[in-house]
Coordinates of C-alpha atoms in Angstrom, one line a residue:
M116 CA 142.5 76.9 32.2
S117 CA 140.5 75.5 35.1
E118 CA 137.6 77.5 36.6
T119 CA 138.1 78.7 40.0
A120 CA 135.5 77.8 42.4
Q121 CA 133.5 80.7 44.0
P122 CA 133.7 80.7 47.7
T123 CA 130.3 80.1 49.2
P124 CA 129.2 83.0 51.6
A125 CA 129.6 82.3 55.1
T126 CA 126.4 82.2 57.1
D127 CA 126.1 84.1 60.3
E128 CA 125.5 81.7 63.3
R129 CA 123.8 84.6 65.1
I130 CA 121.0 84.8 62.6
K131 CA 118.4 82.1 63.0
E132 CA 115.4 81.6 60.6
I133 CA 112.2 81.6 62.8
S134 CA 109.1 79.8 61.3
G135 CA 105.8 81.6 61.2
L136 CA 104.3 79.0 63.6
R137 CA 107.1 79.6 66.2
R138 CA 106.9 83.3 65.8
A139 CA 103.0 83.0 66.6
L140 CA 103.7 80.7 69.7
I141 CA 106.0 83.2 71.2
R142 CA 103.7 86.1 71.0
P143 CA 102.7 87.2 74.6
E144 CA 99.0 87.4 73.6
L145 CA 98.8 83.7 72.8
G146 CA 97.5 82.6 76.2
G147 CA 95.0 85.5 76.4
I148 CA 93.7 84.7 72.8
C149 CA 93.3 81.0 73.6
G150 CA 91.7 81.6 76.9
T151 CA 89.2 84.1 75.4
V152 CA 88.3 81.7 72.7
L153 CA 87.8 78.8 75.2
V154 CA 85.7 80.9 77.7
F155 CA 83.4 82.4 75.0
T156 CA 82.9 78.9 73.4
F157 CA 82.1 77.5 76.9
F158 CA 79.5 80.0 77.7
L159 CA 78.0 80.2 74.1
L160 CA 77.3 76.3 74.7
T161 CA 76.0 76.6 78.2
A162 CA 74.5 80.0 78.6
L163 CA 73.4 81.2 75.2
D164 CA 69.6 81.3 76.2
S165 CA 70.3 82.9 79.7
G166 CA 70.5 86.4 78.5
M167 CA 74.2 86.5 78.9
F168 CA 74.5 87.7 75.3
S169 CA 71.6 90.0 75.3
A170 CA 72.4 93.8 75.4
Q171 CA 72.1 94.0 79.1
G172 CA 74.1 90.9 79.7
V173 CA 77.0 92.0 77.5
L174 CA 76.9 95.4 79.4
N175 CA 77.2 93.4 82.7
W176 CA 80.2 91.4 81.8
S177 CA 81.8 94.3 79.9
T178 CA 81.5 96.6 83.0
V179 CA 83.1 93.9 85.2
S180 CA 85.9 93.3 82.6
A181 CA 86.5 97.1 82.3
Q182 CA 87.1 97.2 86.1
F183 CA 90.0 94.6 85.9
M184 CA 91.1 96.1 82.6
I185 CA 91.9 99.5 84.1
I186 CA 94.2 98.3 86.8
A187 CA 95.6 95.5 84.6
V188 CA 97.0 98.2 82.1
G189 CA 99.0 99.8 84.8
A190 CA 100.1 96.4 86.4
C191 CA 101.2 95.1 82.9
L192 CA 103.5 98.1 82.1
L193 CA 105.0 98.0 85.7
M194 CA 105.6 94.2 85.5
I195 CA 107.2 94.5 82.0
A196 CA 109.6 97.1 83.6
G197 CA 110.4 94.3 86.1
E198 CA 108.4 95.5 89.2
F199 CA 105.3 94.8 91.3
D200 CA 102.8 96.9 93.1
L201 CA 100.8 95.1 95.8
S202 CA 99.3 98.4 96.9
V203 CA 96.8 98.7 94.0
G204 CA 93.8 97.4 95.9
S205 CA 94.5 99.6 98.9
M206 CA 95.1 102.6 96.6
I207 CA 91.7 102.0 95.1
G208 CA 90.1 102.2 98.6
F209 CA 92.2 105.1 99.7
A210 CA 91.5 107.2 96.6
G211 CA 87.8 106.7 96.8
M212 CA 87.8 107.6 100.6
M213 CA 89.8 110.8 99.9
I214 CA 87.3 111.9 97.2
A215 CA 84.5 111.4 99.7
I216 CA 86.2 113.2 102.5
F217 CA 87.3 116.1 100.3
S218 CA 83.9 116.5 98.7
V219 CA 81.4 115.6 101.2
T220 CA 82.9 116.1 104.6
L221 CA 85.0 119.1 103.8
G222 CA 82.6 120.5 101.2
W223 CA 85.1 121.0 98.3
P224 CA 83.9 121.0 94.7
V225 CA 83.9 117.5 93.4
W226 CA 86.3 118.4 90.5
G227 CA 88.7 119.8 93.1
A228 CA 88.5 116.7 95.3
I229 CA 89.2 114.5 92.2
L230 CA 92.2 116.4 91.1
I231 CA 93.8 116.7 94.5
T232 CA 93.1 112.9 95.0
F233 CA 94.9 112.2 91.7
A234 CA 97.8 114.4 92.6
L235 CA 98.1 112.7 96.1
C236 CA 97.8 109.1 94.7
V237 CA 100.3 109.6 91.9
S238 CA 102.7 111.1 94.4
I239 CA 102.4 108.0 96.6
G240 CA 103.2 106.0 93.4
A241 CA 106.3 108.0 92.9
L242 CA 107.2 107.5 96.5
N243 CA 106.9 103.7 96.1
G244 CA 109.2 103.9 93.1
F245 CA 111.7 106.3 94.9
I246 CA 112.0 103.9 97.8
V247 CA 112.4 100.9 95.5
I248 CA 115.2 102.6 93.5
R249 CA 117.2 104.2 96.4
T250 CA 116.9 101.3 98.9
G251 CA 117.3 98.5 96.4
L252 CA 114.5 96.6 98.2
P253 CA 112.3 94.4 96.2
S254 CA 109.0 96.2 95.1
F255 CA 107.2 93.2 96.5
I256 CA 108.3 94.3 100.1
V257 CA 107.9 98.1 99.6
T258 CA 104.5 98.0 98.1
L259 CA 103.2 95.2 100.6
A260 CA 104.1 97.9 103.3
F261 CA 102.0 100.5 101.4
L262 CA 99.2 98.0 101.0
F263 CA 98.9 98.1 104.9
I264 CA 99.7 101.7 105.4
L265 CA 97.1 102.9 102.8
R266 CA 94.4 100.4 104.0
G267 CA 95.0 101.5 107.5
F268 CA 94.6 105.3 106.6
T269 CA 91.4 104.3 104.5
I270 CA 89.9 102.9 107.7
Y271 CA 91.3 105.4 110.3
L272 CA 90.4 108.7 108.5
P273 CA 86.7 108.1 108.1
Q274 CA 86.3 106.7 111.5
T275 CA 88.1 109.5 113.1
I276 CA 86.3 112.2 111.2
E277 CA 82.9 110.8 110.4
R278 CA 82.7 108.0 113.0
K279 CA 81.9 105.5 110.2
T280 CA 83.7 103.6 107.4
I281 CA 81.3 104.4 104.6
I282 CA 80.7 107.8 103.5
G283 CA 77.8 108.6 101.1
G284 CA 76.4 111.6 99.6
I285 CA 78.8 111.8 96.7
S286 CA 76.1 111.6 94.0
E287 CA 74.4 114.7 95.4
A288 CA 77.7 116.6 95.7
A289 CA 78.7 115.7 92.1
E290 CA 75.5 116.9 90.4
G291 CA 76.3 119.1 87.6
D292 CA 80.1 118.8 88.2
W293 CA 81.9 118.9 84.9
L294 CA 84.8 116.5 85.9
A295 CA 82.5 114.0 87.7
A296 CA 80.7 113.4 84.3
L297 CA 84.1 112.1 82.9
F298 CA 83.9 109.3 85.4
G299 CA 80.3 108.7 86.2
G300 CA 78.3 109.6 83.1
K301 CA 77.4 107.6 80.0
I302 CA 77.8 108.3 76.3
L303 CA 75.9 107.3 73.2
G304 CA 72.5 107.5 74.9
G305 CA 71.0 108.7 71.7
L306 CA 72.2 105.7 69.7
F307 CA 70.8 103.2 72.2
Q308 CA 67.4 105.1 72.3
W309 CA 67.4 104.7 68.5
L310 CA 68.2 101.0 68.8
G311 CA 65.5 100.5 71.3
D312 CA 62.9 102.3 69.0
A313 CA 64.0 100.1 66.2
G314 CA 63.4 96.9 68.3
L315 CA 67.1 95.9 68.0
I316 CA 67.5 96.0 71.8
A317 CA 65.1 95.3 74.6
V318 CA 63.0 98.3 76.1
F319 CA 61.1 98.7 79.4
E320 CA 57.4 97.7 78.7
R321 CA 55.9 99.4 81.8
G322 CA 56.5 101.9 84.6
S323 CA 58.0 105.3 84.4
R324 CA 60.7 104.2 82.1
A325 CA 58.3 102.5 79.6
G326 CA 59.7 102.8 76.1
Q327 CA 63.2 103.6 77.2
P328 CA 66.0 101.1 76.2
V329 CA 67.2 98.7 79.0
V330 CA 70.7 99.7 78.2
D331 CA 70.8 103.5 77.9
G332 CA 74.4 104.2 77.1
I333 CA 78.0 103.0 77.6
P334 CA 79.4 103.8 81.1
M335 CA 82.5 106.0 81.3
L336 CA 84.2 103.1 83.1
I337 CA 84.3 101.2 79.9
V338 CA 85.4 104.3 77.9
W339 CA 88.3 104.8 80.3
A340 CA 89.3 101.1 80.1
I341 CA 89.4 101.2 76.3
A342 CA 91.3 104.4 76.3
L343 CA 93.9 103.2 78.7
V344 CA 94.4 99.9 76.8
I345 CA 95.0 102.0 73.5
V346 CA 97.3 104.5 75.2
G347 CA 99.2 101.6 76.9
H348 CA 99.5 99.6 73.7
V349 CA 100.7 102.5 71.7
L350 CA 103.2 103.6 74.3
L351 CA 104.6 100.1 74.7
T352 CA 104.9 99.3 70.8
R353 CA 105.2 102.4 69.0
T354 CA 107.4 104.7 71.2
R355 CA 111.0 104.8 72.3
F356 CA 109.7 104.9 75.8
G357 CA 108.0 101.6 75.3
N358 CA 111.5 100.1 74.3
W359 CA 112.9 101.5 77.6
I360 CA 110.1 99.8 79.6
F361 CA 111.2 96.4 77.9
A362 CA 114.8 97.0 78.4
A363 CA 114.4 98.1 82.1
G364 CA 112.6 94.9 82.9
G365 CA 114.8 92.7 80.6
D366 CA 118.3 93.5 81.9
A367 CA 118.3 96.7 84.0
E368 CA 122.3 97.0 84.0
A369 CA 122.6 96.5 80.3
A370 CA 120.0 99.1 79.7
R371 CA 121.7 101.5 81.9
N372 CA 124.9 100.9 80.1
S373 CA 123.0 101.6 76.9
G374 CA 121.8 105.0 78.0
V375 CA 118.3 104.0 79.2
P376 CA 117.1 106.0 82.2
V377 CA 116.0 102.9 84.1
N378 CA 115.3 104.7 87.4
R379 CA 113.1 107.3 85.8
V380 CA 111.3 104.6 83.7
K381 CA 110.4 102.5 86.8
I382 CA 109.4 105.5 88.8
L383 CA 107.0 106.6 86.1
M384 CA 105.5 103.2 85.9
F385 CA 104.7 103.2 89.6
M386 CA 103.0 106.6 89.1
F387 CA 101.0 105.3 86.1
T388 CA 99.9 102.3 88.2
A389 CA 98.6 104.6 90.9
F390 CA 96.8 106.7 88.2
C391 CA 95.0 103.7 86.9
A392 CA 94.1 102.7 90.4
T393 CA 92.7 106.3 91.0
V394 CA 90.7 106.1 87.8
F395 CA 89.1 103.0 88.9
A396 CA 88.4 104.4 92.4
T397 CA 86.9 107.6 90.9
C398 CA 84.6 105.7 88.5
Q399 CA 83.5 103.5 91.4
V400 CA 82.6 106.2 93.9
M401 CA 80.7 108.1 91.1
E402 CA 78.8 104.9 90.2
F403 CA 77.8 104.0 93.9
G404 CA 77.7 107.4 95.3
S405 CA 79.7 106.5 98.3
A406 CA 83.2 105.5 99.4
G407 CA 83.8 102.4 101.7
A408 CA 86.9 101.3 103.6
D409 CA 86.9 97.8 102.2
R410 CA 86.8 98.9 98.5
G411 CA 89.5 97.3 96.4
L412 CA 90.3 94.2 98.4
L413 CA 92.3 91.8 96.5
K414 CA 92.3 93.9 93.4
E415 CA 96.2 93.8 93.3
F416 CA 96.2 90.1 92.9
E417 CA 93.3 90.1 90.3
A418 CA 95.4 92.7 88.3
I419 CA 98.5 90.5 88.4
I420 CA 96.6 87.4 87.4
A421 CA 95.0 89.2 84.4
V422 CA 98.5 90.3 83.3
V423 CA 100.0 86.9 83.8
I424 CA 97.1 85.4 81.7
G425 CA 97.8 87.9 79.1
G426 CA 101.4 86.6 78.7
A427 CA 103.6 88.7 80.8
L428 CA 106.5 87.1 82.4
L429 CA 106.9 87.5 86.2
T430 CA 110.6 88.1 85.6
G431 CA 109.9 91.3 83.5
G432 CA 110.9 92.3 80.1
Y433 CA 108.1 90.6 78.2
G434 CA 104.3 91.1 78.0
S435 CA 101.5 92.8 76.1
V436 CA 99.0 95.4 77.0
I437 CA 96.5 93.7 74.6
G438 CA 97.2 90.3 76.4
A439 CA 96.5 91.9 79.8
A440 CA 93.2 93.3 78.4
L441 CA 92.2 89.8 77.2
G442 CA 93.1 88.5 80.6
A443 CA 90.7 91.1 82.1
L444 CA 88.0 90.2 79.6
I445 CA 88.3 86.5 80.6
F446 CA 87.9 87.5 84.4
G447 CA 84.8 89.5 83.7
V448 CA 83.1 87.0 81.3
V449 CA 83.7 84.1 83.8
Q450 CA 82.7 86.0 86.8
Q451 CA 79.3 86.9 85.2
G452 CA 79.0 83.9 83.1
L453 CA 79.0 81.5 86.1
F454 CA 75.8 83.3 87.3
F455 CA 74.1 83.1 83.9
A456 CA 75.1 79.4 83.5
G457 CA 73.7 78.6 87.0
V458 CA 77.0 77.6 88.4
E459 CA 77.9 78.3 91.9
S460 CA 79.5 81.7 92.0
S461 CA 82.1 80.7 94.6
L462 CA 83.9 78.6 92.1
F463 CA 85.1 81.8 90.6
R464 CA 88.0 81.8 93.1
V465 CA 88.7 78.2 92.0
F466 CA 88.9 79.3 88.4
L467 CA 91.4 82.1 89.4
G468 CA 93.8 79.8 91.0
V469 CA 93.5 77.1 88.1
I470 CA 93.9 79.8 85.3
L471 CA 96.8 81.5 87.1
L472 CA 98.7 78.1 87.5
G473 CA 98.1 77.2 83.7
A474 CA 99.1 80.7 82.6
V475 CA 102.5 80.5 84.6
I476 CA 103.3 77.0 83.1
L477 CA 102.5 78.3 79.6
N478 CA 104.5 81.4 80.1
T479 CA 107.5 79.4 81.6
Y480 CA 107.3 77.2 78.5
I481 CA 107.3 80.3 76.2
R482 CA 110.3 81.7 78.1
R483 CA 112.3 78.6 77.5
M484 CA 111.4 78.8 73.8
I485 CA 112.6 82.3 73.7
T486 CA 115.8 81.8 75.7
G487 CA 116.7 78.2 74.6
E488 CA 116.7 77.1 78.2
R489 CA 115.9 73.4 79.0

């Protein structure tokens, strides 16, 4: 009696084994991680003794990075959802000017001015999304229009009301205001005083501030940046809504057929982008004590570049909030690092162009690895 051969189980051609190396290479954060390592290595070699990595130096480039980071989080989620917002920079200037007009010119409490400004700007973000959804126009065109509309109002309103384009006096109006402290204050002042007393960080040696630490706390701008990165990352990777964001940007029609509320997702992402821009603007006016009509220029492009460096595809459906945060960190370190290294600061714009081109080429290669395109 001959033994019957056991049939070999058929392999499913749809299931393909992916090596650990390939899995690492297609992570959206890869470009941001590589860029961060290269940038820090370069400045450790060229600017180590310049004070760049002292407590005050770290605070300098961390603050600049936090500015990029706040707007990059909103831009990242919106780009993953398949849309752009070119009005971010103008929204920053507009929001700051509205806070100044409401609080200084009209005499409203600063907390009220901030809340009304947030409501106004988030509503404008919703309007952006509504127009994109209802008309089918590219978000590039719609938000480009709002870039000019908001910038125009930012110049026109203070000129008409105050006969000038810069409104000061916000610091005085915000004194003792509970909400203003959430955007313009500092935290962990006691910890830094202890570090100064222990000789771990530099202190002022003379003058009225003798004995006080050079760094007297962490600005709320940095706190907001970290908080938004955490919230954005958790939202994108740990919630059903995050899956909807990826689906809306990857294939909107297929997502609709699967029950994903694509229109609502996209409108909410426009609103979140406007919210991030308003956070940036509020922190900025509280820091400087004034609002200017030229604030936020080119910030929309810097946010998009940070997101692209962080691994997001321009076509949507792929990206990472952590990657965008690393892209913002690269921006801040390079912008301040060029000064510490004694390099002409105008080369920062050259760097932006080079890093953008390199990031797009890398992201295109990654997309081809994912999709199998040639």
